[in-house]
XYZ file of C-alpha atoms in Angstrom:
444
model
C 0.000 0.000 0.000
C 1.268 3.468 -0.680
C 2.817 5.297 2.665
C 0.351 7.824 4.214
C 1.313 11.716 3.011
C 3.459 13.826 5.975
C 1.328 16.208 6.940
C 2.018 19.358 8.514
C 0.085 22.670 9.522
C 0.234 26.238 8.807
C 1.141 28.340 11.726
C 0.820 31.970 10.447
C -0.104 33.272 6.755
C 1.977 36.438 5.982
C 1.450 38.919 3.990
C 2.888 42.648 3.695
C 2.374 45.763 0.910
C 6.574 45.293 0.449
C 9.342 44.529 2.569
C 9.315 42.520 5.928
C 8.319 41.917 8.491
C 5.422 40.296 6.467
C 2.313 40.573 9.065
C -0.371 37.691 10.249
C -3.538 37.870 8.575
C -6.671 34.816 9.345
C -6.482 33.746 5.891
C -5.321 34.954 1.959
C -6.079 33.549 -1.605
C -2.911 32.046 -3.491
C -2.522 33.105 -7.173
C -0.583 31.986 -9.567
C 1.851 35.336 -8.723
C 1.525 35.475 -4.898
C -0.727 36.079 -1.969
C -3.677 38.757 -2.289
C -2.313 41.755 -0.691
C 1.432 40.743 -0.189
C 4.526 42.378 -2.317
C 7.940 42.636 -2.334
C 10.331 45.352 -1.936
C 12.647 43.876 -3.919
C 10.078 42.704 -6.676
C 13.001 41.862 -9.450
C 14.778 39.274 -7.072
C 11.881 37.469 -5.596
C 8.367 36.678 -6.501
C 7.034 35.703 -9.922
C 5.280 32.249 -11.057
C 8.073 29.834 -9.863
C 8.288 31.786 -6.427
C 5.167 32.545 -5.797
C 4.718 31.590 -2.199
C 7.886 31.711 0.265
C 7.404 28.950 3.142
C 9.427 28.622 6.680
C 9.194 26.403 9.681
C 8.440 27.607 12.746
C 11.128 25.029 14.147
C 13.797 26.807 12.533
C 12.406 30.174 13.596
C 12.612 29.242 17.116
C 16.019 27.429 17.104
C 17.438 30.306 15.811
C 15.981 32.768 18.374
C 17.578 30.239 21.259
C 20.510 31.327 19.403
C 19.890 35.280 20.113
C 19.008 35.963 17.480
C 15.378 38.763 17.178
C 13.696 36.542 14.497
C 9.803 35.940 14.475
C 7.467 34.809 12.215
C 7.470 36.643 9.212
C 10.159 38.890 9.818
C 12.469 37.073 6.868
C 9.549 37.427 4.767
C 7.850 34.036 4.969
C 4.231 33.490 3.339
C 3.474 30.473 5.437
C 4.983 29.980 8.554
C 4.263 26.456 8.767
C 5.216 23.459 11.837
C 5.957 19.448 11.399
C 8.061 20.052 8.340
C 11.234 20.354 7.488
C 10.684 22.295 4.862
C 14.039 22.977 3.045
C 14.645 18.774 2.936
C 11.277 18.983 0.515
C 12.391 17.945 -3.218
C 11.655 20.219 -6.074
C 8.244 18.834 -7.730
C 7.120 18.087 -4.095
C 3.210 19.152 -3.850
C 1.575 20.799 -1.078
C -2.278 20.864 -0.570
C -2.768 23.460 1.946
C -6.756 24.460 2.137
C -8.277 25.162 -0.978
C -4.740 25.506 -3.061
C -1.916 22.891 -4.478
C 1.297 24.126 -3.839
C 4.854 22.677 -5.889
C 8.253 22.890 -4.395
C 10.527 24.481 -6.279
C 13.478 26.217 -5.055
C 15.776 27.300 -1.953
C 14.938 31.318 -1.220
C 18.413 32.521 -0.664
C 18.598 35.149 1.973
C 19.291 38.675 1.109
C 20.618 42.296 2.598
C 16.597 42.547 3.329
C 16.120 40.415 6.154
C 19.490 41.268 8.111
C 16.950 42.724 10.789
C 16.019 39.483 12.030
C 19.908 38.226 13.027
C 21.825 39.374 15.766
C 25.221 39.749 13.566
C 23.023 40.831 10.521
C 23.926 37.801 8.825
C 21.102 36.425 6.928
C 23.392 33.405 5.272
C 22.255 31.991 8.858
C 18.917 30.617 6.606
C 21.068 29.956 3.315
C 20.495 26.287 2.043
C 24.302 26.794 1.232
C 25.779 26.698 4.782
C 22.625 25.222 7.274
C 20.820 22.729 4.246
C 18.440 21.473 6.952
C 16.926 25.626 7.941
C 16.116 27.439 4.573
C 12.952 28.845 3.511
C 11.807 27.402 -0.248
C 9.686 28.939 -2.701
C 6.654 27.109 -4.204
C 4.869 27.814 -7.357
C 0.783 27.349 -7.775
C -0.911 24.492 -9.358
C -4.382 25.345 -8.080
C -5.332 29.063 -6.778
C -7.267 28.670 -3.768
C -7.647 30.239 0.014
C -5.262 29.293 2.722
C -6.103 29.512 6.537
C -3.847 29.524 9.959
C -4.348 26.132 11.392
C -4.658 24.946 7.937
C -3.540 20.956 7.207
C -0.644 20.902 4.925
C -0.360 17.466 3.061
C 2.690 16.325 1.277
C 2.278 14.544 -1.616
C 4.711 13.098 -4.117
C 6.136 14.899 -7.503
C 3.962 14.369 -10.120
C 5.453 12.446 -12.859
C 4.458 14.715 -15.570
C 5.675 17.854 -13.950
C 8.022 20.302 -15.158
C 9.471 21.402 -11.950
C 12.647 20.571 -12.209
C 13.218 21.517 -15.687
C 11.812 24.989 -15.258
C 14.459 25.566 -12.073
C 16.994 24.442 -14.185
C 15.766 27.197 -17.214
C 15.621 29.915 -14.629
C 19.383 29.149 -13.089
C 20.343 29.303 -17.172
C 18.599 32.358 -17.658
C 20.532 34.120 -15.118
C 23.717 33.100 -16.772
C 22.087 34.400 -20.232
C 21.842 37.926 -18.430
C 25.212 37.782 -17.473
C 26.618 36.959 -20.921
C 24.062 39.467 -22.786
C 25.338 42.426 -20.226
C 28.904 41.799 -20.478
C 28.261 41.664 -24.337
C 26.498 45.513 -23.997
C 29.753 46.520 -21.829
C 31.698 45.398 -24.328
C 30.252 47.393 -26.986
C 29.568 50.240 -24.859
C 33.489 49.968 -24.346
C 34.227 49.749 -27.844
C 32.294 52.755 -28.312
C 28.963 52.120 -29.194
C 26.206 54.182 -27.443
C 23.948 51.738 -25.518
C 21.751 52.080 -22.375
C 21.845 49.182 -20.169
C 19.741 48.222 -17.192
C 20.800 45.412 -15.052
C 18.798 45.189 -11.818
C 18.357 41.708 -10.167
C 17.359 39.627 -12.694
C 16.125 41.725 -15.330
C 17.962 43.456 -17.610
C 17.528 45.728 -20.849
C 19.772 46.686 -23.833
C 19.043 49.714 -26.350
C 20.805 50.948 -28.748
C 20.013 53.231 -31.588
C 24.679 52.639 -33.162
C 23.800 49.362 -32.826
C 20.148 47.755 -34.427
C 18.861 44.478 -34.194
C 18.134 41.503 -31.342
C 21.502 41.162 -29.574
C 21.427 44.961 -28.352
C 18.035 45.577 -27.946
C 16.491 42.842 -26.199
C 15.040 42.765 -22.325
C 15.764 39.704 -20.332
C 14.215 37.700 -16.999
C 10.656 38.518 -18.609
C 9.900 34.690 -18.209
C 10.275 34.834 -14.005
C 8.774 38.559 -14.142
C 6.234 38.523 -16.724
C 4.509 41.663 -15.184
C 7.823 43.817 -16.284
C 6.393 43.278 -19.929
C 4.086 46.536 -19.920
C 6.904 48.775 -18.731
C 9.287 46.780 -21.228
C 6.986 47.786 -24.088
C 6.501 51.362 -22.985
C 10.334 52.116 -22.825
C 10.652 50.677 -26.595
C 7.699 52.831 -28.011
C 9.484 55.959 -26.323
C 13.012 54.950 -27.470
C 11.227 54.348 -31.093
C 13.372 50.815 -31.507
C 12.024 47.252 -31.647
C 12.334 45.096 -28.545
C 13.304 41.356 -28.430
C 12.080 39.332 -25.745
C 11.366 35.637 -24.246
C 7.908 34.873 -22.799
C 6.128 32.046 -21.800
C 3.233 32.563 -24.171
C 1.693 34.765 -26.727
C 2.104 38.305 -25.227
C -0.995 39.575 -27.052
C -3.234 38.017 -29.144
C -2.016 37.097 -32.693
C 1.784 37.493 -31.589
C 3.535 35.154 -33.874
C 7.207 33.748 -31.943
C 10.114 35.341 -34.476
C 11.690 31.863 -33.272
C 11.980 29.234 -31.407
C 14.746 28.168 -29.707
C 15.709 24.617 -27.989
C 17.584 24.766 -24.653
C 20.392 22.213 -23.974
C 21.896 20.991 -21.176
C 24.779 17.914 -20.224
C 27.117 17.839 -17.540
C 30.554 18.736 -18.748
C 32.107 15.146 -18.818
C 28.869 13.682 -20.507
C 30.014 15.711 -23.544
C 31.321 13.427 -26.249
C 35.120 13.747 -27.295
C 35.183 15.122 -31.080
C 38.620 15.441 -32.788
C 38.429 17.925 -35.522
C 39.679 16.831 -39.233
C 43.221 16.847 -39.793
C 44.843 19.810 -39.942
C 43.155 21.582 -37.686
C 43.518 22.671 -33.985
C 40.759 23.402 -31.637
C 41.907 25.209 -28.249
C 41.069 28.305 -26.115
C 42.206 31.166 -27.511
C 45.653 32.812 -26.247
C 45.901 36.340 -25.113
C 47.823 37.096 -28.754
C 44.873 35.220 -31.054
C 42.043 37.368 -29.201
C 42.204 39.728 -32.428
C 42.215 37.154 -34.779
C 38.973 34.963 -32.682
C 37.547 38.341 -32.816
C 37.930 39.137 -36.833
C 36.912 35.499 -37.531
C 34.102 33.303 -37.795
C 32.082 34.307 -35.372
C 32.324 37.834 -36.355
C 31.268 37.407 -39.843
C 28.238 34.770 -38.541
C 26.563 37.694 -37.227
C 25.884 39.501 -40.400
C 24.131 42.295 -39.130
C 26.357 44.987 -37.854
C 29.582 43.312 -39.389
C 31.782 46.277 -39.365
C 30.880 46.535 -35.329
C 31.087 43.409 -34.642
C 35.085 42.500 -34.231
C 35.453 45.874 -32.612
C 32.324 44.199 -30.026
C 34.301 41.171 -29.635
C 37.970 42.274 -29.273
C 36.686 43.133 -25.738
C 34.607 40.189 -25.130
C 37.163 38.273 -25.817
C 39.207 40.283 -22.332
C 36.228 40.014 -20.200
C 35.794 38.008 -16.909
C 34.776 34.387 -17.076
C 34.598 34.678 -21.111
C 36.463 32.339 -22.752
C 37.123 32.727 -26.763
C 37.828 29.172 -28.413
C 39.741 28.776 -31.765
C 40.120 26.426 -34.567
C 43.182 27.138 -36.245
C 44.004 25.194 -40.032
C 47.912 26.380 -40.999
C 47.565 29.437 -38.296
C 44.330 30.898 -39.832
C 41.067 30.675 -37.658
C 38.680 28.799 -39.785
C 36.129 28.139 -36.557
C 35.231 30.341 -33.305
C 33.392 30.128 -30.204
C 32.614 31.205 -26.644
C 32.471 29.629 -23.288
C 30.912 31.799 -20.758
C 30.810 30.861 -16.970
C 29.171 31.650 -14.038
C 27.780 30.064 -10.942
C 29.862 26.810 -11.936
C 27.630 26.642 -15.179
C 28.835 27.386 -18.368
C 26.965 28.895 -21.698
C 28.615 27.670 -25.027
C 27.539 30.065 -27.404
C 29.178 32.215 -30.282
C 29.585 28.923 -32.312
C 30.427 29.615 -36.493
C 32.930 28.152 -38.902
C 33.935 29.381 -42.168
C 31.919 28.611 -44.906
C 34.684 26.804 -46.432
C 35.394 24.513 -43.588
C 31.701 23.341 -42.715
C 30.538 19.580 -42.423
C 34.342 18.476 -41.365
C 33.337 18.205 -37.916
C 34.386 21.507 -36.737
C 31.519 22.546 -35.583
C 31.158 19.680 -32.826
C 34.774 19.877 -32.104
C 34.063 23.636 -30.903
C 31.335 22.068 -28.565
C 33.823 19.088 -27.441
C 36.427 21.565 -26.827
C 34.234 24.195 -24.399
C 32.996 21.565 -22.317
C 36.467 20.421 -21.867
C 37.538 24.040 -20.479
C 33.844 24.444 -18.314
C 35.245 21.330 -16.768
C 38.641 22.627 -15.855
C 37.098 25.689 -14.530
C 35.018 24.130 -12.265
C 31.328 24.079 -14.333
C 28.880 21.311 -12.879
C 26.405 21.754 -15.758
C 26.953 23.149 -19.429
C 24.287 24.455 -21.995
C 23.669 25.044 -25.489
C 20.862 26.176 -28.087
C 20.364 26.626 -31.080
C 16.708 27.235 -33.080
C 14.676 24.593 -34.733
C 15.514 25.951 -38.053
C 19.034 25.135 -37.504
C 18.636 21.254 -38.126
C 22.331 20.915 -38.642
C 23.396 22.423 -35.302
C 20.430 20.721 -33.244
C 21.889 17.529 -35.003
C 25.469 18.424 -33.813
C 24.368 19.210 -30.311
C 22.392 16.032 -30.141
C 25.459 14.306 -31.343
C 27.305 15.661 -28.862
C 25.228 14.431 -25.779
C 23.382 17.099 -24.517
C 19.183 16.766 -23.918
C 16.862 18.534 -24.735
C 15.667 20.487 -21.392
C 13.162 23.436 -22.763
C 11.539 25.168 -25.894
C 11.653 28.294 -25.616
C 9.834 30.655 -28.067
C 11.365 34.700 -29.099
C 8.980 37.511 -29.863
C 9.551 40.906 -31.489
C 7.798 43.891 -29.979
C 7.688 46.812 -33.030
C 6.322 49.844 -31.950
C 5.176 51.196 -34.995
C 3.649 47.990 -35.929
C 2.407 46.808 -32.763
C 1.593 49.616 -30.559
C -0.987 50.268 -27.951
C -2.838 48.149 -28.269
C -0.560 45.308 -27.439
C 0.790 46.667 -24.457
C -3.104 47.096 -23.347
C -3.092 43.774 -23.652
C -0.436 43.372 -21.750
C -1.313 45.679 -18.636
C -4.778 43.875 -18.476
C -2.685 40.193 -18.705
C -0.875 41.463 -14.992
C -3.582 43.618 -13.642
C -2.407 43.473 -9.934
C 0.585 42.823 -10.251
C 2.171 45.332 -12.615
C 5.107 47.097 -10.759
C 5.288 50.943 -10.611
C 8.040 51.629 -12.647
C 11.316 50.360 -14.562
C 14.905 50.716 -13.144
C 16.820 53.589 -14.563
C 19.614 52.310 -16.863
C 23.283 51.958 -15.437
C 26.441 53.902 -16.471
């Protein structure tokens, strides 16, 4: 016979109009976004779909206040303080029926300068998953809206088979290294002397640029965990008079077609299949005297937009930290190019192109070979790749290669001459509720 569901209780539901403490209130309905009435002061580093509802046990808050240390329920921002858990030990896909709503694990909250309050050396790594596994608050996402009570029975139940839990946690960690490589790309050009405004605020950020037209410098980023950005997103492109790229979860307005649609890889560095490129030929990281000839290569001359900015772009890419320019060199001349780009022991291979010349010799998966080698040596647990589904050659490559397929992820063009008004309407009735009050200002 199946084993009988843990079951816990709720404690205290918390909710606050931004910031902590987070105050008791009898009962609240869970949305797919959050508790009625509760917000975040730092609304671009929590909340969203996947962290919708913060939970803490009242065991940890109390074993920490034998410590010393002035911590009470809700005061680190909990939604539910709840008691006979251990919450943090909770897999990702776990469910939680709490009341009327279904609850699904899915991350660690890590602690931040917010909640410093609530320890005694203002340390709020006390509740990092990091350093004390066993006394971290998690986030949960919402599978069924409903109303949750104090004294409420919380049931655990098993991951559901068909859930994408896991696979969307994994997405969002990528994302945050795509934000990372797609600023340090906008410093670069900024640095090479292209006028660009760049906002980079928790985990969304925004590139425009009127020297430099097209996707890679004028696209907005982390609109998949904060979908209720997109209003603001659109505004600031119908102002600045430029197209916006951006990834969403779905149609942003009706009759949005995706411009493309892109398939997310993933494979731990030493799953990655060997490749030895075709005689001849040498594929390596890049030393500090090729960087010019990486950057005038290949990968240059792939992105055909822009071409006469683009080597001056990635001359200092190639110098920045935790970028790593790969070459394939036939006779001295650099015939392939690539980039590994690391962060948070995860790497991005990206940047892939070969010369015309030299394709179908194996190059290409050489390039991929060759970057996970390097994510390895630099300490990467996880490495990812994607390419779009029109690119059956590189999908066939990657496949090749060993990686799996871990999301689909689909691109869409904002034009504000084309699509105006009446799609960010659209939009602001989509996150009625929810929209925040304004954008961050761009950084120098």
């Amino acid at each position: 016979m199946p084993a009988e569901p843990r079951v816990g209780r709720v404690v205290r539901v918390n909710v606050s109009p931004g910031g902590v403490p987070k105050l008791p209130v009898r009962e609240a309905c869970v949305r797919r976004m959050g508790l009625d009435g509760d917000r975040h002061r730092g609304d671009r580093v929590h909340g969203g779909p996947l962290r919708a509802v913060c939970l803490l046990g009242i065991e940890v808050i109390e074993a920490l206040r034998a410590e010393g240390h002035p911590i009470v329920p809700g005061s680190v921002g909990e939604n539910l303080t709840t008691e006979g858990l251990v919450i943090s030990d909770l897999a990702t896909g776990t469910r939680l029926a709490i009341g009327d709503a279904l609850l699904e694990v899915t991350s660690p909250s890590m602690p931040c300068d917010n909640i410093v309050g609530s320890f005694s050396d203002r340390k709020s790594g006390r509740i990092s998953i990091l350093t004390h596994p066993h006394e971290s608050r998690m986030y949960a996402r919402v599978l069924r809206e409903g109303v949750v009570r104090t004294g409420d029975e919380i049931r655990v139940l098993a991951p559901d088979p068909s859930s994408d839990a896991i696979a969307q946690v994994e997405l969002f960690r990528l994302e945050a290294l795509e934000r990372f490589a797609h600023v340090s790309l906008w410093r670069a050009a900024r640095a090479a002397g292209f006028g660009i405004d760049i906002v980079d605020d928790g985990e969304l950020a925004i590139g425009s640029s009127a020297d430099l037209p097209g996707r890679p410098f004028n696209v907005a980023l982390g609109l998949r965990p904060l979908p209720s950005y997109l209003p603001l997103v659109l505004e600031r492109s119908v102002a600045a008079g430029r197209p916006v790229w951006f990834r969403f979860p779905s149609p942003p307005w009706p009759g949005a077609e995706p411009l493309e649609r892109l398939v997310v890889h993933t494979a731990e560095p030493a799953a990655v299949s060997d490749a030895e490129p075709p005689a001849g030929v040498e594929v390596r990281e890049a030393g500090p005297d090729e960087s010019e000839a990486w950057a005038n290569g290949p990968t240059a001359r792939h992105a055909s937009a822009l071409e006469d900015a683009w080597p001056a772009i990635l001359r200092h890419v190639a110098g920045a930290n935790a970028h790593h320019p790969v070459v394939a060199l036939a006779d001295g001349e650099v015939v392939g190019g690539a980039l590994l780009v690391t962060r948070g022991r995860t790497g991005l291979l990206t940047c892939g192109a070969v010369a015309p010349e030299w394709r179908g010799r194996g190059i290409h998966r050489a390039l991929i070979a060759a970057r996970a080698r390097q994510a390895a040596e630099v300490g990467c647990e996880l490495v990812a790749i994607e390419a779009s589904t029109d690119n059956v050659a590189s999908l066939a490559n990657i496949r090749r290669s060993g990686f799996a397929e871990l999301a689909r992820c689909e691109v869409y063009e904002f034009d504000p001459e084309h699509d105006g008004r009446a799609a960010i309407a659209h939009a602001r009735a989509a996150v009625a509720g929810w929209e925040p009050d304004q954008l961050p200002q761009p950084v120098g």
